[in-house]
Amino acid sequence: MYARLSGVGSCLPGKPVSNEELASRGIDTSDEWIVSRTGIRTRYLAAPEVTSSQLALEASRRALDMADVRAEDLDLIIVATSTPDFIFPSNACLLQGKLGNKGATAFDVQAVCAGFTYALSIADKFIRSGSHKKALVVGAEVFSRILDWQDRATCVLFGDGAGAVVLEASEKPGILATALHADGSHNDILNVPGQVCSGTVVGDPFLRMDGQAVFKFAVRVLAEVAEEVCAAAGVASTEVDWLIPHQANIRIIEATGKKLGIDRDRVIVTVDRHGNTSAASVPLALDEAVRDGRIKRGQKVLLEGVGGGFTWGAILLEF
Ligand code: ACO
């Protein structure tokens, strides 16, 4: 028994915001600096009243539509997010309520930019165990809410959005192999070190990052974990049809593809238009490449995430 993708969907809020527009809003930056260091040209920023569960709902409806699955038939809902609507209930329960599903297992996963790979791997294990048959797995973020707009080294990098997949029990492959890792000793190079306590924010509620340390860490672990899942599935990395790495930075993406021997034209890139949407980045890119016809049934696709924690993971699947 395999867990097989039967639908994909995504949602981006509002209109793209260009680098020039950020500069015109008073951020001391330039299109040239952002493009040369990151490859990012635009990102989507949700209006203040738009929440991550709303973006998740739109993405989920599109994925359910493609899969031809009714929301009430789902028995598992997992949302990967670091920017949920509330401390609780979880975004997965909020999404379940909006979809009109009752009774499915529903919970959030917090693994930051590796969140979608974590959530999809967990859903794979639920389905393969035989306990669940139809899962909705979502990555949804409004990172714009946790950015310090005075910190030009971080605020230009991120965007908002959501991506979703429907995963169903199937005799056809399917997810072939998954690998998830974390190393909490690196929690200090990327974090939001604040909390709400007795009605007050304690600590720092904004994203903080040591960009160069993150860069080096990401390139190393993305190559390692890709090789791990390929070895587990008995597939050479050069046999992978499409690589969808976490969309943080074009230089990280290119370095990873090069280490794995995967040509640039087999790597799906959305970071130029979406920026880094954290847990939403991989399913957003997957949805785009499925809908524009690049990814076809039967092809091998390698998904990869890396993020704060530090966390990282990969999934090799046959679409
Ligand atoms: N516009 C213009 N200048 C800037 C900006 C900006 N937006 N941001 C920083 N600078 C300046 C700095 O102030 C510094 O100026 P100085 O030399 O006068 O002090 C100069 O640019 C160089 O700054 P660095 O931080 O050394 O720049 P670096 O070359 O390391 O690039 C970057 C920074 C793009 C963040 C890079 O380190 C990187 O890509 N890191 C990976 C981080 C990443 O992708 N994180 C995403 C989240 S993590 C994840 O998803 C895995």
CSV table of C-alpha atoms and ligand atoms in Angstrom, one decimal:
chain,number,residue,atom,x,y,z
A,1,MET,CA,0.0,0.0,0.0
A,2,TYR,CA,1.3,3.4,-1.0
A,3,ALA,CA,0.2,7.0,-0.2
A,4,ARG,CA,-0.3,8.7,-3.6
A,5,LEU,CA,-0.9,12.3,-4.5
A,6,SER,CA,-4.3,12.7,-6.1
A,7,GLY,CA,-4.7,16.5,-6.1
A,8,VAL,CA,-2.6,19.7,-5.6
A,9,GLY,CA,-3.7,23.3,-5.1
A,10,SER,CA,-2.3,26.6,-4.0
A,11,CYS,CA,-3.2,30.2,-3.1
A,12,LEU,CA,-1.3,33.5,-3.2
A,13,PRO,CA,-2.8,36.6,-1.6
A,14,GLY,CA,-3.3,39.8,-3.5
A,15,LYS,CA,-0.9,41.1,-6.1
A,16,PRO,CA,2.9,40.6,-6.4
A,17,VAL,CA,4.9,43.2,-4.5
A,18,SER,CA,8.2,44.1,-6.4
A,19,ASN,CA,11.6,44.9,-4.8
A,20,GLU,CA,11.2,48.5,-6.1
A,21,GLU,CA,7.9,48.7,-4.3
A,22,LEU,CA,9.6,47.7,-1.0
A,23,ALA,CA,12.3,50.3,-1.6
A,24,SER,CA,9.7,52.9,-2.3
A,25,ARG,CA,8.0,52.0,1.1
A,26,GLY,CA,11.2,53.3,2.9
A,27,ILE,CA,13.3,50.0,3.2
A,28,ASP,CA,16.9,50.9,2.5
A,29,THR,CA,17.4,48.3,-0.3
A,30,SER,CA,17.5,47.9,-4.1
A,31,ASP,CA,16.2,45.5,-6.7
A,32,GLU,CA,19.8,44.9,-7.7
A,33,TRP,CA,20.9,43.9,-4.2
A,34,ILE,CA,17.9,41.5,-3.6
A,35,VAL,CA,18.1,39.8,-7.0
A,36,SER,CA,21.8,39.3,-7.0
A,37,ARG,CA,21.9,37.8,-3.4
A,38,THR,CA,18.6,35.9,-3.4
A,39,GLY,CA,17.0,35.7,-6.9
A,40,ILE,CA,13.8,37.2,-5.4
A,41,ARG,CA,12.0,39.7,-7.7
A,42,THR,CA,8.5,39.7,-6.1
A,43,ARG,CA,6.5,38.3,-3.2
A,44,TYR,CA,2.9,38.3,-2.1
A,45,LEU,CA,1.9,39.9,1.1
A,46,ALA,CA,-1.5,39.2,2.7
A,47,ALA,CA,-3.8,42.1,3.7
A,48,PRO,CA,-4.0,42.5,7.5
A,49,GLU,CA,-7.3,40.8,7.8
A,50,VAL,CA,-6.2,37.7,5.8
A,51,THR,CA,-5.1,34.7,7.9
A,52,SER,CA,-3.1,31.6,7.1
A,53,SER,CA,-6.2,29.4,7.6
A,54,GLN,CA,-8.0,31.4,4.9
A,55,LEU,CA,-5.1,30.8,2.5
A,56,ALA,CA,-5.1,27.2,3.5
A,57,LEU,CA,-8.8,26.9,2.7
A,58,GLU,CA,-8.4,28.2,-0.8
A,59,ALA,CA,-5.5,26.0,-1.6
A,60,SER,CA,-7.3,23.0,-0.1
A,61,ARG,CA,-10.4,23.6,-2.1
A,62,ARG,CA,-8.4,23.5,-5.3
A,63,ALA,CA,-6.5,20.3,-4.3
A,64,LEU,CA,-9.8,18.6,-3.3
A,65,ASP,CA,-11.3,19.7,-6.6
A,66,MET,CA,-8.4,18.2,-8.6
A,67,ALA,CA,-8.5,15.0,-6.6
A,68,ASP,CA,-12.3,14.8,-6.9
A,69,VAL,CA,-12.5,14.1,-3.1
A,70,ARG,CA,-15.2,15.6,-0.9
A,71,ALA,CA,-14.0,17.4,2.2
A,72,GLU,CA,-16.3,15.2,4.4
A,73,ASP,CA,-14.5,12.1,3.2
A,74,LEU,CA,-11.1,13.2,4.5
A,75,ASP,CA,-9.9,11.2,7.6
A,76,LEU,CA,-6.7,13.2,8.2
A,77,ILE,CA,-5.9,16.9,8.0
A,78,ILE,CA,-2.4,18.2,8.7
A,79,VAL,CA,-1.4,21.8,8.4
A,80,ALA,CA,2.3,22.8,8.5
A,81,THR,CA,2.6,26.4,9.7
A,82,SER,CA,4.6,28.7,12.0
A,83,THR,CA,2.1,31.5,11.6
A,84,PRO,CA,-1.2,30.0,12.7
A,85,ASP,CA,-4.3,32.2,13.3
A,86,PHE,CA,-4.3,31.5,17.0
A,87,ILE,CA,-2.2,29.9,19.7
A,88,PHE,CA,-5.0,27.4,19.7
A,89,PRO,CA,-7.1,25.8,18.2
A,90,SER,CA,-4.8,24.6,15.5
A,91,ASN,CA,-5.0,25.8,12.0
A,92,ALA,CA,-5.9,22.2,11.0
A,93,CYS,CA,-9.0,22.3,13.2
A,94,LEU,CA,-9.9,25.8,11.9
A,95,LEU,CA,-9.5,24.5,8.3
A,96,GLN,CA,-11.5,21.4,9.1
A,97,GLY,CA,-14.4,23.6,10.4
A,98,LYS,CA,-14.3,25.8,7.3
A,99,LEU,CA,-14.3,22.7,5.0
A,100,GLY,CA,-17.3,21.2,6.9
A,101,ASN,CA,-15.4,18.0,7.8
A,102,LYS,CA,-16.3,16.3,11.0
A,103,GLY,CA,-14.3,13.6,12.8
A,104,ALA,CA,-11.0,13.5,10.8
A,105,THR,CA,-7.8,13.5,12.8
A,106,ALA,CA,-6.5,17.1,12.6
A,107,PHE,CA,-3.4,18.7,13.9
A,108,ASP,CA,-0.7,21.3,13.1
A,109,VAL,CA,3.0,20.6,12.5
A,110,GLN,CA,5.6,23.2,13.5
A,111,ALA,CA,8.9,22.6,11.6
A,112,VAL,CA,9.1,26.0,10.0
A,113,CYS,CA,10.4,25.9,6.4
A,114,ALA,CA,10.7,22.0,6.6
A,115,GLY,CA,7.1,21.9,7.8
A,116,PHE,CA,5.5,20.6,4.6
A,117,THR,CA,8.1,17.7,4.3
A,118,TYR,CA,7.4,16.8,7.9
A,119,ALA,CA,3.6,17.0,7.4
A,120,LEU,CA,3.6,14.9,4.2
A,121,SER,CA,5.9,12.3,5.7
A,122,ILE,CA,3.7,12.0,8.7
A,123,ALA,CA,0.6,11.6,6.5
A,124,ASP,CA,2.5,8.9,4.5
A,125,LYS,CA,3.1,6.9,7.6
A,126,PHE,CA,-0.6,7.2,8.7
A,127,ILE,CA,-1.8,6.0,5.3
A,128,ARG,CA,0.8,3.2,5.0
A,129,SER,CA,-0.1,1.9,8.5
A,130,GLY,CA,-3.7,1.4,7.2
A,131,SER,CA,-5.3,3.6,9.9
A,132,HIS,CA,-6.2,6.4,7.4
A,133,LYS,CA,-7.1,6.6,3.7
A,134,LYS,CA,-7.6,10.1,2.6
A,135,ALA,CA,-5.4,12.9,3.8
A,136,LEU,CA,-5.2,16.7,3.2
A,137,VAL,CA,-1.7,18.1,3.8
A,138,VAL,CA,-1.2,21.8,3.7
A,139,GLY,CA,1.6,24.3,4.2
A,140,ALA,CA,0.2,27.8,4.9
A,141,GLU,CA,2.0,30.9,6.1
A,142,VAL,CA,1.7,34.6,6.7
A,143,PHE,CA,5.3,35.3,7.4
A,144,SER,CA,4.8,39.0,6.7
A,145,ARG,CA,3.3,39.1,10.3
A,146,ILE,CA,6.5,38.1,12.0
A,147,LEU,CA,8.9,40.2,9.9
A,148,ASP,CA,10.7,43.3,11.4
A,149,TRP,CA,10.2,45.7,8.5
A,150,GLN,CA,13.1,47.8,9.9
A,151,ASP,CA,15.5,44.9,9.3
A,152,ARG,CA,16.3,44.9,5.6
A,153,ALA,CA,18.5,41.8,5.9
A,154,THR,CA,15.3,39.6,6.6
A,155,CYS,CA,12.2,41.5,5.6
A,156,VAL,CA,12.9,41.4,1.8
A,157,LEU,CA,13.2,37.6,1.8
A,158,PHE,CA,9.8,36.3,2.8
A,159,GLY,CA,6.2,36.2,1.4
A,160,ASP,CA,2.8,34.8,2.2
A,161,GLY,CA,0.9,31.9,0.6
A,162,ALA,CA,-0.4,28.3,0.9
A,163,GLY,CA,-0.1,25.0,-0.9
A,164,ALA,CA,-2.1,21.8,-0.4
A,165,VAL,CA,-2.1,18.2,-1.5
A,166,VAL,CA,-4.6,15.4,-1.2
A,167,LEU,CA,-2.9,12.0,-0.4
A,168,GLU,CA,-4.8,8.8,-0.8
A,169,ALA,CA,-4.2,5.1,-0.1
A,170,SER,CA,-3.3,3.4,-3.4
A,171,GLU,CA,-1.8,0.2,-4.8
A,172,LYS,CA,0.2,2.3,-7.3
A,173,PRO,CA,3.3,4.2,-6.1
A,174,GLY,CA,3.3,6.7,-4.4
A,175,ILE,CA,5.6,8.2,-1.9
A,176,LEU,CA,8.7,6.0,-2.2
A,177,ALA,CA,10.9,7.2,0.7
A,178,THR,CA,11.0,10.0,3.3
A,179,ALA,CA,13.7,11.3,5.7
A,180,LEU,CA,13.3,13.8,8.5
A,181,HIS,CA,16.0,15.3,10.7
A,182,ALA,CA,16.5,18.1,13.2
A,183,ASP,CA,19.4,19.6,15.2
A,184,GLY,CA,18.2,21.8,18.0
A,185,SER,CA,21.7,23.0,18.9
A,186,HIS,CA,21.4,25.4,15.9
A,187,ASN,CA,18.1,27.0,17.2
A,188,ASP,CA,19.9,30.4,17.5
A,189,ILE,CA,20.7,31.0,13.8
A,190,LEU,CA,17.1,31.3,12.7
A,191,ASN,CA,14.3,32.0,15.2
A,192,VAL,CA,11.4,34.2,16.5
A,193,PRO,CA,12.5,34.3,20.1
A,194,GLY,CA,9.3,35.7,21.7
A,195,GLN,CA,6.1,34.6,23.4
A,196,VAL,CA,2.9,35.9,24.7
A,197,CYS,CA,2.8,35.8,28.5
A,198,SER,CA,0.0,37.2,30.7
A,199,GLY,CA,-1.3,39.2,27.7
A,200,THR,CA,2.1,40.8,26.9
A,201,VAL,CA,4.7,39.9,24.3
A,202,VAL,CA,7.8,38.7,26.2
A,203,GLY,CA,11.1,38.6,24.2
A,204,ASP,CA,11.4,39.5,20.6
A,205,PRO,CA,8.4,38.6,18.3
A,206,PHE,CA,10.3,39.1,15.0
A,207,LEU,CA,12.2,36.7,12.8
A,208,ARG,CA,16.0,36.9,13.4
A,209,MET,CA,18.5,35.2,11.2
A,210,ASP,CA,22.3,34.7,10.8
A,211,GLY,CA,22.0,34.6,7.0
A,212,GLN,CA,25.5,33.2,6.3
A,213,ALA,CA,25.2,30.4,8.9
A,214,VAL,CA,21.8,29.5,7.5
A,215,PHE,CA,23.1,29.5,4.0
A,216,LYS,CA,26.0,27.0,4.7
A,217,PHE,CA,23.8,24.8,6.8
A,218,ALA,CA,21.0,24.6,4.2
A,219,VAL,CA,23.3,23.7,1.3
A,220,ARG,CA,24.9,20.9,3.3
A,221,VAL,CA,21.8,19.2,4.7
A,222,LEU,CA,19.7,19.6,1.5
A,223,ALA,CA,22.3,17.6,-0.5
A,224,GLU,CA,22.7,15.0,2.3
A,225,VAL,CA,19.0,14.3,2.9
A,226,ALA,CA,18.3,14.1,-0.9
A,227,GLU,CA,21.0,11.4,-1.2
A,228,GLU,CA,19.5,9.6,1.9
A,229,VAL,CA,16.0,9.3,0.4
A,230,CYS,CA,17.3,8.3,-3.0
A,231,ALA,CA,19.4,5.6,-1.5
A,232,ALA,CA,16.4,4.4,0.6
A,233,ALA,CA,14.3,4.1,-2.6
A,234,GLY,CA,17.1,2.6,-4.7
A,235,VAL,CA,16.9,5.5,-7.1
A,236,ALA,CA,20.0,7.5,-8.3
A,237,SER,CA,19.7,11.3,-7.9
A,238,THR,CA,20.3,11.6,-11.6
A,239,GLU,CA,17.2,9.5,-12.3
A,240,VAL,CA,15.0,12.1,-10.5
A,241,ASP,CA,12.8,13.9,-13.0
A,242,TRP,CA,12.1,17.0,-10.9
A,243,LEU,CA,13.7,18.5,-7.8
A,244,ILE,CA,11.6,20.9,-5.7
A,245,PRO,CA,13.8,22.2,-3.0
A,246,HIS,CA,12.6,24.7,-0.4
A,247,GLN,CA,12.4,28.1,-2.1
A,248,ALA,CA,14.5,30.3,0.1
A,249,ASN,CA,17.2,31.6,-2.1
A,250,ILE,CA,18.2,30.8,-5.8
A,251,ARG,CA,21.9,30.4,-4.8
A,252,ILE,CA,21.0,27.7,-2.2
A,253,ILE,CA,18.7,26.0,-4.8
A,254,GLU,CA,21.4,26.1,-7.5
A,255,ALA,CA,24.1,24.8,-5.2
A,256,THR,CA,21.9,21.9,-4.1
A,257,GLY,CA,21.0,20.9,-7.7
A,258,LYS,CA,24.7,21.0,-8.6
A,259,LYS,CA,25.7,18.8,-5.7
A,260,LEU,CA,23.1,16.3,-6.7
A,261,GLY,CA,23.9,16.3,-10.4
A,262,ILE,CA,20.4,17.5,-11.3
A,263,ASP,CA,20.4,20.0,-14.2
A,264,ARG,CA,18.9,23.5,-13.7
A,265,ASP,CA,16.1,22.7,-16.2
A,266,ARG,CA,14.9,19.9,-13.9
A,267,VAL,CA,14.7,22.1,-10.8
A,268,ILE,CA,11.3,23.8,-10.1
A,269,VAL,CA,11.9,27.5,-9.1
A,270,THR,CA,9.3,29.9,-7.7
A,271,VAL,CA,11.4,31.9,-5.3
A,272,ASP,CA,11.9,34.6,-7.9
A,273,ARG,CA,8.1,35.3,-7.8
A,274,HIS,CA,7.0,34.0,-4.4
A,275,GLY,CA,10.0,34.8,-2.1
A,276,ASN,CA,10.4,32.4,0.8
A,277,THR,CA,6.9,31.3,1.9
A,278,SER,CA,8.3,28.9,4.5
A,279,ALA,CA,6.1,25.7,4.9
A,280,ALA,CA,4.1,26.8,1.8
A,281,SER,CA,7.0,27.0,-0.5
A,282,VAL,CA,7.3,23.4,-1.7
A,283,PRO,CA,3.5,22.7,-2.2
A,284,LEU,CA,3.2,26.1,-4.0
A,285,ALA,CA,6.0,25.1,-6.4
A,286,LEU,CA,4.6,21.6,-6.8
A,287,ASP,CA,1.1,22.9,-7.7
A,288,GLU,CA,2.6,25.3,-10.3
A,289,ALA,CA,4.6,22.6,-12.0
A,290,VAL,CA,1.8,20.1,-12.0
A,291,ARG,CA,-0.7,22.6,-13.4
A,292,ASP,CA,1.6,23.9,-16.1
A,293,GLY,CA,2.2,20.3,-17.2
A,294,ARG,CA,5.9,20.0,-16.4
A,295,ILE,CA,5.3,17.3,-13.8
A,296,LYS,CA,3.5,14.3,-15.3
A,297,ARG,CA,2.1,11.1,-13.9
A,298,GLY,CA,4.7,8.4,-13.3
A,299,GLN,CA,7.6,10.9,-13.0
A,300,LYS,CA,9.9,10.9,-9.9
A,301,VAL,CA,9.8,14.1,-7.9
A,302,LEU,CA,12.1,14.9,-5.0
A,303,LEU,CA,10.8,17.4,-2.4
A,304,GLU,CA,13.0,19.1,0.1
A,305,GLY,CA,12.6,21.4,3.1
A,306,VAL,CA,15.0,23.1,5.5
A,307,GLY,CA,14.2,25.6,8.2
A,308,GLY,CA,14.4,26.9,11.8
A,309,GLY,CA,15.1,24.4,14.5
A,310,PHE,CA,17.1,23.5,12.6
A,311,THR,CA,14.9,21.0,10.8
A,312,TRP,CA,15.2,19.4,7.4
A,313,GLY,CA,13.6,16.6,5.4
A,314,ALA,CA,13.1,15.1,1.9
A,315,ILE,CA,10.5,13.0,0.2
A,316,LEU,CA,11.0,11.0,-3.0
A,317,LEU,CA,7.7,10.2,-4.8
A,318,GLU,CA,6.3,8.9,-8.0
A,319,PHE,CA,3.7,11.4,-9.1
B,1,ACO,N1,19.4,45.6,0.8
B,1,ACO,C1,20.6,46.2,0.7
B,1,ACO,N2,21.6,45.9,1.5
B,1,ACO,C2,21.5,44.9,2.4
B,1,ACO,C3,20.2,44.3,2.6
B,1,ACO,C4,19.2,44.6,1.7
B,1,ACO,N3,18.0,44.1,1.7
B,1,ACO,N4,20.3,43.4,3.6
B,1,ACO,C5,21.6,43.5,4.0
B,1,ACO,N5,22.3,44.4,3.3
B,1,ACO,C6,23.7,44.8,3.5
B,1,ACO,C7,24.2,44.5,4.9
B,1,ACO,O1,23.8,45.6,5.8
B,1,ACO,C8,25.7,44.5,4.6
B,1,ACO,O2,26.2,45.8,4.5
B,1,ACO,P1,27.6,46.2,5.2
B,1,ACO,O3,28.6,45.3,4.4
B,1,ACO,O4,27.7,47.6,4.9
B,1,ACO,O5,27.5,45.8,6.6
B,1,ACO,C9,25.8,43.8,3.3
B,1,ACO,O6,24.5,44.0,2.6
B,1,ACO,C10,26.1,42.4,3.3
B,1,ACO,O7,25.3,41.7,4.3
B,1,ACO,P2,25.4,40.2,4.5
B,1,ACO,O8,24.4,39.8,5.5
B,1,ACO,O9,26.8,39.8,4.7
B,1,ACO,O10,24.9,39.7,3.1
B,1,ACO,P3,25.1,38.2,2.5
B,1,ACO,O11,25.9,38.2,1.3
B,1,ACO,O12,25.3,37.2,3.6
B,1,ACO,O13,23.6,38.0,2.0
B,1,ACO,C11,21.6,36.8,2.7
B,1,ACO,C12,22.5,38.0,3.0
B,1,ACO,C13,20.9,37.1,1.3
B,1,ACO,C14,20.5,36.8,3.7
B,1,ACO,C15,22.4,35.5,2.6
B,1,ACO,O14,23.2,35.4,3.8
B,1,ACO,C16,21.5,34.4,2.4
B,1,ACO,O15,21.0,34.1,1.4
B,1,ACO,N6,21.4,33.5,3.5
B,1,ACO,C17,20.5,32.4,3.4
B,1,ACO,C18,19.4,32.8,4.3
B,1,ACO,C19,18.1,32.4,3.8
B,1,ACO,O16,17.8,32.1,2.6
B,1,ACO,N7,17.2,32.4,4.7
B,1,ACO,C20,15.8,32.1,4.5
B,1,ACO,C21,15.2,31.6,5.7
B,1,ACO,S1,16.0,30.1,6.1
B,1,ACO,C22,15.3,29.0,5.3
B,1,ACO,O17,14.3,29.1,4.7
B,1,ACO,C23,16.1,27.8,5.2
